[in-house]
mmCIF file of C-alpha atoms and ligand atoms in Angstrom:
data_model
loop_
_atom_site.group_PDB
_atom_site.id
_atom_site.type_symbol
_atom_site.label_atom_id
_atom_site.label_comp_id
_atom_site.label_asym_id
_atom_site.label_seq_id
_atom_site.Cartn_x
_atom_site.Cartn_y
_atom_site.Cartn_z
ATOM 1 C CA MET A 1 8.263 16.258 -1.587
ATOM 2 C CA LYS A 2 11.712 15.742 -4.125
ATOM 3 C CA LEU A 3 12.609 12.293 -4.789
ATOM 4 C CA LYS A 4 14.095 9.731 -7.190
ATOM 5 C CA ASN A 5 16.847 11.486 -9.471
ATOM 6 C CA SER A 6 15.351 14.562 -8.197
ATOM 7 C CA ILE A 7 11.242 13.295 -9.148
ATOM 8 C CA SER A 8 8.867 15.582 -7.225
ATOM 9 C CA ILE A 9 6.015 13.864 -6.396
ATOM 10 C CA GLN A 10 4.028 16.847 -6.313
ATOM 11 C CA PRO A 11 0.603 18.038 -8.302
ATOM 12 C CA SER A 12 1.373 21.071 -10.268
ATOM 13 C CA ARG A 13 -0.978 23.379 -9.824
ATOM 14 C CA GLY A 14 -4.985 22.813 -9.848
ATOM 15 C CA GLU A 15 -4.570 18.914 -11.411
ATOM 16 C CA ARG A 16 -4.327 15.733 -9.002
ATOM 17 C CA ILE A 17 -1.407 13.066 -9.699
ATOM 18 C CA PRO A 18 -2.666 10.028 -11.343
ATOM 19 C CA VAL A 19 -2.790 6.843 -9.501
ATOM 20 C CA ALA A 20 -3.587 3.313 -9.749
ATOM 21 C CA VAL A 21 -4.725 1.112 -6.461
ATOM 22 C CA LEU A 22 -3.957 -2.449 -6.897
ATOM 23 C CA GLY A 23 -6.194 -4.557 -4.476
ATOM 24 C CA SER A 24 -8.576 -2.349 -4.705
ATOM 25 C CA THR A 25 -11.679 -4.187 -3.420
ATOM 26 C CA GLY A 26 -9.968 -6.158 -0.421
ATOM 27 C CA MET A 27 -10.063 -4.207 3.085
ATOM 28 C CA VAL A 28 -6.495 -2.600 2.909
ATOM 29 C CA GLY A 29 -7.583 -1.699 -1.435
ATOM 30 C CA GLN A 30 -10.506 -0.150 0.041
ATOM 31 C CA THR A 31 -9.353 1.914 2.901
ATOM 32 C CA PHE A 32 -6.585 3.507 -0.251
ATOM 33 C CA MET A 33 -9.777 4.613 -2.224
ATOM 34 C CA TRP A 34 -12.155 6.246 1.074
ATOM 35 C CA MET A 35 -8.596 8.286 1.911
ATOM 36 C CA LEU A 36 -7.748 8.896 -1.360
ATOM 37 C CA GLU A 37 -11.504 9.963 -2.437
ATOM 38 C CA LYS A 38 -11.070 13.295 -1.714
ATOM 39 C CA HIS A 39 -6.663 13.253 -1.133
ATOM 40 C CA PRO A 40 -5.849 17.180 -2.495
ATOM 41 C CA TRP A 41 -3.026 16.007 -3.965
ATOM 42 C CA PHE A 42 -3.456 12.846 -6.028
ATOM 43 C CA GLN A 43 -6.587 11.277 -8.823
ATOM 44 C CA VAL A 44 -7.482 7.137 -8.823
ATOM 45 C CA VAL A 45 -7.728 6.866 -12.087
ATOM 46 C CA ALA A 46 -6.804 2.935 -12.408
ATOM 47 C CA ILE A 47 -7.813 0.016 -9.618
ATOM 48 C CA THR A 48 -7.250 -3.330 -10.070
ATOM 49 C CA ALA A 49 -8.793 -6.916 -8.140
ATOM 50 C CA GLY A 50 -8.412 -10.423 -9.588
ATOM 51 C CA ASP A 51 -8.527 -11.746 -12.458
ATOM 52 C CA SER A 52 -12.219 -12.035 -12.546
ATOM 53 C CA ARG A 53 -13.000 -8.971 -11.220
ATOM 54 C CA ASN A 54 -12.347 -7.015 -15.079
ATOM 55 C CA GLY A 55 -14.172 -5.910 -17.494
ATOM 56 C CA GLN A 56 -16.720 -4.669 -14.217
ATOM 57 C CA CYS A 57 -17.158 -1.360 -12.280
ATOM 58 C CA TYR A 58 -16.045 -0.923 -9.195
ATOM 59 C CA HIS A 59 -19.262 0.219 -7.943
ATOM 60 C CA GLU A 60 -21.595 -2.917 -9.633
ATOM 61 C CA SER A 61 -18.488 -5.452 -7.912
ATOM 62 C CA ILE A 62 -17.334 -4.307 -4.960
ATOM 63 C CA LYS A 63 -18.622 -5.615 -1.132
ATOM 64 C CA TRP A 64 -17.935 -1.941 0.418
ATOM 65 C CA GLN A 65 -16.638 -3.571 4.140
ATOM 66 C CA LEU A 66 -15.768 -0.214 5.548
ATOM 67 C CA PRO A 67 -17.771 1.559 8.707
ATOM 68 C CA VAL A 68 -17.788 4.603 6.868
ATOM 69 C CA PRO A 69 -19.633 6.137 3.073
ATOM 70 C CA PHE A 70 -18.618 4.098 0.015
ATOM 71 C CA PRO A 71 -16.417 6.665 -2.326
ATOM 72 C CA GLU A 72 -19.132 7.198 -5.100
ATOM 73 C CA SER A 73 -17.569 9.178 -7.295
ATOM 74 C CA LEU A 74 -14.541 7.011 -8.299
ATOM 75 C CA GLY A 75 -17.500 3.359 -8.765
ATOM 76 C CA ALA A 76 -18.296 4.385 -12.493
ATOM 77 C CA LEU A 77 -14.017 2.876 -12.514
ATOM 78 C CA PRO A 78 -13.749 -0.577 -14.508
ATOM 79 C CA PHE A 79 -10.981 -3.023 -13.501
ATOM 80 C CA CYS A 80 -8.131 -3.031 -15.683
ATOM 81 C CA SER A 81 -6.023 -6.164 -14.952
ATOM 82 C CA LEU A 82 -2.364 -6.238 -13.680
ATOM 83 C CA ASN A 83 -0.484 -7.166 -16.250
ATOM 84 C CA GLU A 84 -1.908 -3.657 -18.552
ATOM 85 C CA LEU A 85 -1.393 -1.920 -15.549
ATOM 86 C CA ALA A 86 2.269 -2.896 -15.561
ATOM 87 C CA ASP A 87 3.219 -1.633 -19.007
ATOM 88 C CA ALA A 88 1.610 1.456 -19.043
ATOM 89 C CA PRO A 89 1.343 2.645 -15.241
ATOM 90 C CA PRO A 90 0.162 6.137 -14.070
ATOM 91 C CA PRO A 91 3.260 7.988 -12.616
ATOM 92 C CA VAL A 92 1.725 6.727 -8.912
ATOM 93 C CA VAL A 93 0.883 3.469 -7.536
ATOM 94 C CA PHE A 94 -1.131 2.367 -4.327
ATOM 95 C CA SER A 95 -0.604 -1.577 -3.621
ATOM 96 C CA ALA A 96 -2.890 -3.182 -1.198
ATOM 97 C CA LEU A 97 -2.400 -6.752 -2.904
ATOM 98 C CA PRO A 98 -1.044 -10.150 -1.807
ATOM 99 C CA THR A 99 2.061 -10.850 -1.110
ATOM 100 C CA GLY A 100 2.181 -13.244 -3.300
ATOM 101 C CA ILE A 101 1.620 -11.500 -6.019
ATOM 102 C CA ALA A 102 2.622 -7.997 -5.122
ATOM 103 C CA GLY A 103 6.727 -9.770 -5.308
ATOM 104 C CA GLN A 104 6.077 -10.504 -9.229
ATOM 105 C CA ILE A 105 4.171 -7.247 -10.292
ATOM 106 C CA GLU A 106 5.282 -4.181 -8.084
ATOM 107 C CA PRO A 107 9.307 -5.128 -9.701
ATOM 108 C CA GLN A 108 7.401 -4.667 -13.414
ATOM 109 C CA LEU A 109 5.556 -1.359 -12.513
ATOM 110 C CA ALA A 110 8.900 0.497 -10.974
ATOM 111 C CA ARG A 111 10.546 -0.849 -14.249
ATOM 112 C CA SER A 112 7.823 0.984 -16.670
ATOM 113 C CA GLY A 113 8.769 4.230 -14.174
ATOM 114 C CA ALA A 114 5.664 3.731 -11.540
ATOM 115 C CA ALA A 115 6.135 5.318 -7.992
ATOM 116 C CA VAL A 116 4.959 2.315 -6.581
ATOM 117 C CA PHE A 117 3.535 2.727 -2.200
ATOM 118 C CA SER A 118 3.015 -0.909 -1.148
ATOM 119 C CA ASN A 119 1.948 -2.374 1.649
ATOM 120 C CA ALA A 120 2.940 -6.341 1.164
ATOM 121 C CA SER A 121 5.607 -7.896 2.849
ATOM 122 C CA ALA A 122 7.153 -8.893 -0.025
ATOM 123 C CA MET A 123 9.484 -6.338 -1.172
ATOM 124 C CA ARG A 124 9.985 -5.669 2.530
ATOM 125 C CA GLY A 125 13.935 -5.872 2.522
ATOM 126 C CA ARG A 126 14.893 -5.875 0.027
ATOM 127 C CA GLU A 127 18.481 -4.115 -1.056
ATOM 128 C CA ASN A 128 17.451 -0.416 -0.936
ATOM 129 C CA VAL A 129 13.741 -0.336 -1.224
ATOM 130 C CA PRO A 130 13.012 1.462 1.833
ATOM 131 C CA ILE A 131 10.204 -0.434 4.994
ATOM 132 C CA LEU A 132 9.166 3.349 5.570
ATOM 133 C CA ILE A 133 7.770 4.840 9.046
ATOM 134 C CA PRO A 134 7.535 8.231 7.881
ATOM 135 C CA GLU A 135 7.499 9.349 11.854
ATOM 136 C CA ALA A 136 10.471 7.282 12.320
ATOM 137 C CA ASN A 137 12.818 6.950 9.789
ATOM 138 C CA PRO A 138 12.350 9.630 6.765
ATOM 139 C CA GLU A 139 16.007 9.446 5.834
ATOM 140 C CA ASP A 140 15.560 5.734 4.504
ATOM 141 C CA LEU A 141 13.682 7.360 1.255
ATOM 142 C CA ASN A 142 17.254 8.284 0.208
ATOM 143 C CA GLN A 143 18.151 4.834 -0.100
ATOM 144 C CA ILE A 144 15.536 4.872 -3.666
ATOM 145 C CA ASP A 145 17.936 6.929 -5.534
ATOM 146 C CA ARG A 146 20.637 3.673 -5.812
ATOM 147 C CA GLN A 147 17.418 1.741 -6.469
ATOM 148 C CA GLU A 148 18.516 0.720 -10.029
ATOM 149 C CA TRP A 149 14.775 -0.313 -12.191
ATOM 150 C CA GLY A 150 15.615 0.637 -15.411
ATOM 151 C CA ASN A 151 14.291 4.893 -15.095
ATOM 152 C CA SER A 152 12.072 6.556 -12.641
ATOM 153 C CA GLY A 153 10.310 4.029 -11.243
ATOM 154 C CA PHE A 154 11.062 3.137 -7.120
ATOM 155 C CA ILE A 155 9.289 1.176 -4.610
ATOM 156 C CA VAL A 156 8.833 2.487 -0.960
ATOM 157 C CA THR A 157 6.650 -0.472 1.435
ATOM 158 C CA ASN A 158 5.640 0.629 4.749
ATOM 159 C CA ALA A 159 6.587 -1.235 7.856
ATOM 160 C CA ASN A 160 4.702 -5.101 9.719
ATOM 161 C CA CYS A 161 1.625 -2.995 10.784
ATOM 162 C CA ALA A 162 2.391 -4.705 14.410
ATOM 163 C CA THR A 163 5.332 -2.386 14.901
ATOM 164 C CA THR A 164 4.543 0.384 13.035
ATOM 165 C CA GLY A 165 2.880 1.549 16.026
ATOM 166 C CA LEU A 166 6.151 0.403 18.853
ATOM 167 C CA ALA A 167 8.667 2.243 16.204
ATOM 168 C CA VAL A 168 6.663 5.337 16.692
ATOM 169 C CA ALA A 169 6.293 5.243 20.001
ATOM 170 C CA LEU A 170 10.487 3.322 19.824
ATOM 171 C CA ALA A 171 11.904 5.108 18.039
ATOM 172 C CA PRO A 172 12.627 8.943 20.218
ATOM 173 C CA LEU A 173 13.992 6.757 22.863
ATOM 174 C CA ARG A 174 16.910 5.482 20.198
ATOM 175 C CA GLU A 175 19.188 8.443 21.715
ATOM 176 C CA PHE A 176 19.101 6.302 24.733
ATOM 177 C CA GLY A 177 20.588 3.435 23.667
ATOM 178 C CA ILE A 178 17.596 1.086 23.916
ATOM 179 C CA ARG A 179 18.890 -2.510 23.926
ATOM 180 C CA ASP A 180 15.821 -5.277 24.077
ATOM 181 C CA VAL A 181 11.951 -4.738 23.627
ATOM 182 C CA PHE A 182 9.519 -6.788 25.001
ATOM 183 C CA VAL A 183 6.167 -6.829 23.164
ATOM 184 C CA SER A 184 3.781 -8.977 23.042
ATOM 185 C CA THR A 185 0.851 -8.405 19.977
ATOM 186 C CA TYR A 186 -2.836 -9.357 19.380
ATOM 187 C CA GLN A 187 -3.676 -8.695 15.952
ATOM 188 C CA SER A 188 -7.944 -8.012 15.144
ATOM 189 C CA VAL A 189 -9.238 -10.717 13.076
ATOM 190 C CA SER A 190 -9.190 -8.056 9.656
ATOM 191 C CA GLY A 191 -5.470 -8.581 10.045
ATOM 192 C CA ALA A 192 -5.927 -11.839 7.077
ATOM 193 C CA GLY A 193 -7.805 -9.461 5.029
ATOM 194 C CA TYR A 194 -11.844 -9.660 3.623
ATOM 195 C CA PRO A 195 -11.300 -13.476 3.299
ATOM 196 C CA GLY A 196 -9.630 -13.757 5.740
ATOM 197 C CA ILE A 197 -10.003 -16.926 8.847
ATOM 198 C CA SER A 198 -13.164 -18.392 8.742
ATOM 199 C CA SER A 199 -15.454 -17.546 11.481
ATOM 200 C CA MET A 200 -16.684 -21.163 12.668
ATOM 201 C CA ASP A 201 -12.262 -21.255 12.916
ATOM 202 C CA ILE A 202 -12.372 -18.504 14.933
ATOM 203 C CA LEU A 203 -14.921 -18.566 17.081
ATOM 204 C CA GLY A 204 -13.848 -17.887 20.842
ATOM 205 C CA ASN A 205 -9.990 -19.167 19.422
ATOM 206 C CA VAL A 206 -6.678 -17.161 19.139
ATOM 207 C CA ILE A 207 -3.549 -18.034 17.046
ATOM 208 C CA PRO A 208 -0.507 -17.856 18.576
ATOM 209 C CA PHE A 209 2.666 -17.217 17.072
ATOM 210 C CA ILE A 210 0.483 -15.714 13.660
HETATM 211 N N1 LIG B 301 -5.763 -6.583 6.390
HETATM 212 C C1 LIG B 301 -5.035 -5.512 7.370
HETATM 213 O O1 LIG B 301 -4.905 -5.371 8.128
HETATM 214 C C2 LIG B 301 -3.398 -5.454 6.375
HETATM 215 C C3 LIG B 301 -1.922 -4.232 6.857
HETATM 216 C C4 LIG B 301 -0.610 -3.936 6.971
HETATM 217 C C5 LIG B 301 -0.542 -4.508 5.945
HETATM 218 N N2 LIG B 301 -0.939 -5.674 4.632
HETATM 219 C C6 LIG B 301 -1.253 -6.337 3.612
HETATM 220 O O2 LIG B 301 -1.910 -5.503 2.471
HETATM 221 C C7 LIG B 301 -1.654 -6.311 1.914
HETATM 222 C C8 LIG B 301 -3.504 -7.016 0.924
HETATM 223 O O3 LIG B 301 -4.539 -6.973 2.882
HETATM 224 P P1 LIG B 301 -5.405 -7.629 3.076
HETATM 225 O O4 LIG B 301 -5.972 -7.121 4.582
HETATM 226 O O5 LIG B 301 -6.311 -5.745 2.192
HETATM 227 O O6 LIG B 301 -6.260 -8.711 1.672
HETATM 228 P P2 LIG B 301 -7.970 -8.930 1.148
HETATM 229 O O7 LIG B 301 -8.650 -8.437 2.644
HETATM 230 O O8 LIG B 301 -7.215 -10.242 0.993
HETATM 231 O O9 LIG B 301 -7.893 -7.660 -0.114
HETATM 232 C C9 LIG B 301 -6.867 -7.934 -1.051
HETATM 233 C C10 LIG B 301 -7.413 -8.190 -2.904
HETATM 234 O O10 LIG B 301 -5.596 -8.514 -3.991
HETATM 235 C C11 LIG B 301 -6.769 -8.780 -4.735
HETATM 236 N N3 LIG B 301 -6.350 -10.066 -5.258
HETATM 237 C C12 LIG B 301 -6.094 -11.291 -4.372
HETATM 238 N N4 LIG B 301 -5.614 -12.878 -5.787
HETATM 239 C C13 LIG B 301 -4.959 -11.369 -6.483
HETATM 240 C C14 LIG B 301 -4.622 -12.105 -7.832
HETATM 241 N N5 LIG B 301 -4.174 -12.781 -7.473
HETATM 242 N N6 LIG B 301 -4.325 -10.830 -8.963
HETATM 243 C C15 LIG B 301 -4.666 -9.387 -8.215
HETATM 244 N N7 LIG B 301 -5.257 -9.330 -7.632
HETATM 245 C C16 LIG B 301 -5.542 -10.237 -6.259
HETATM 246 C C17 LIG B 301 -8.692 -8.666 -4.105
HETATM 247 O O11 LIG B 301 -9.143 -9.415 -4.956
HETATM 248 P P3 LIG B 301 -10.050 -10.129 -5.248
HETATM 249 O O12 LIG B 301 -10.876 -9.305 -4.378
HETATM 250 O O13 LIG B 301 -11.393 -10.182 -6.194
HETATM 251 O O14 LIG B 301 -10.027 -11.410 -4.514
HETATM 252 C C18 LIG B 301 -8.211 -8.309 -3.027
HETATM 253 O O15 LIG B 301 -8.922 -6.343 -3.895
HETATM 254 C C19 LIG B 301 -1.728 -7.583 2.445
HETATM 255 O O16 LIG B 301 0.103 -8.072 1.862
HETATM 256 C C20 LIG B 301 -1.361 -7.718 3.142
HETATM 257 O O17 LIG B 301 0.289 -8.706 3.925
HETATM 258 C C21 LIG B 301 -2.904 -6.152 5.382
#
């Protein structure tokens, strides 16, 4: 795939692209680790989480939450600090950070030359940062040529989870000139991340206008 300044994100023969996973212990981060473990293009070489885990390795620190097997081959990876990584990132970074910290660190990573793909909302809507839903707006990737982080780095975000499915369904209908769409969404408690909301607060309850 040709991306910024014709940089190609594609593995060379027999070699996977080194990547980092930020927020690797959270709900989204665990999903990244599971999906990347045997990915034919990407090799996870660096992981981060909260500072208190620095120095430990993934398997001794993680409380695995997903209903799929733990990615054993990544278990010995040590956590590194975000600042360390921001100075010398691998070419591709997948971010599952909380929004506040993502807004600080993702621009630093792009300035250091990384291709940053983020699940956080911090950079959504920034000038020339595409909110990518591949099935709906792949052409928006062209915006990254206009990002100015100083070198080959760039940031791409995914869309809000409640809108992604809707946009995929509506995209083919654009040519019919949709004007308004009325939607109600119901989000699972896991959408608040692993620390999430206390079970005592949510049991038998709903939170409107989340
Ligand atoms: N859950 C969902 O369904 C969902 C869906 C779409 C997008 N998102 C977005 O994806 C991001 C991650 O969500 P999540 O649900 O996976 O959250 P989460 O379960 O709370 O995980 C957050 C991750 O970030 C790390 N972290 C927290 N504070 C940090 C700090 N100050 N510095 C460095 N690392 C820190 C945590 O490490 P520790 O474990 O060490 O604290 C953990 O690895 C958020 O921006 C969220 O809005 C979530």
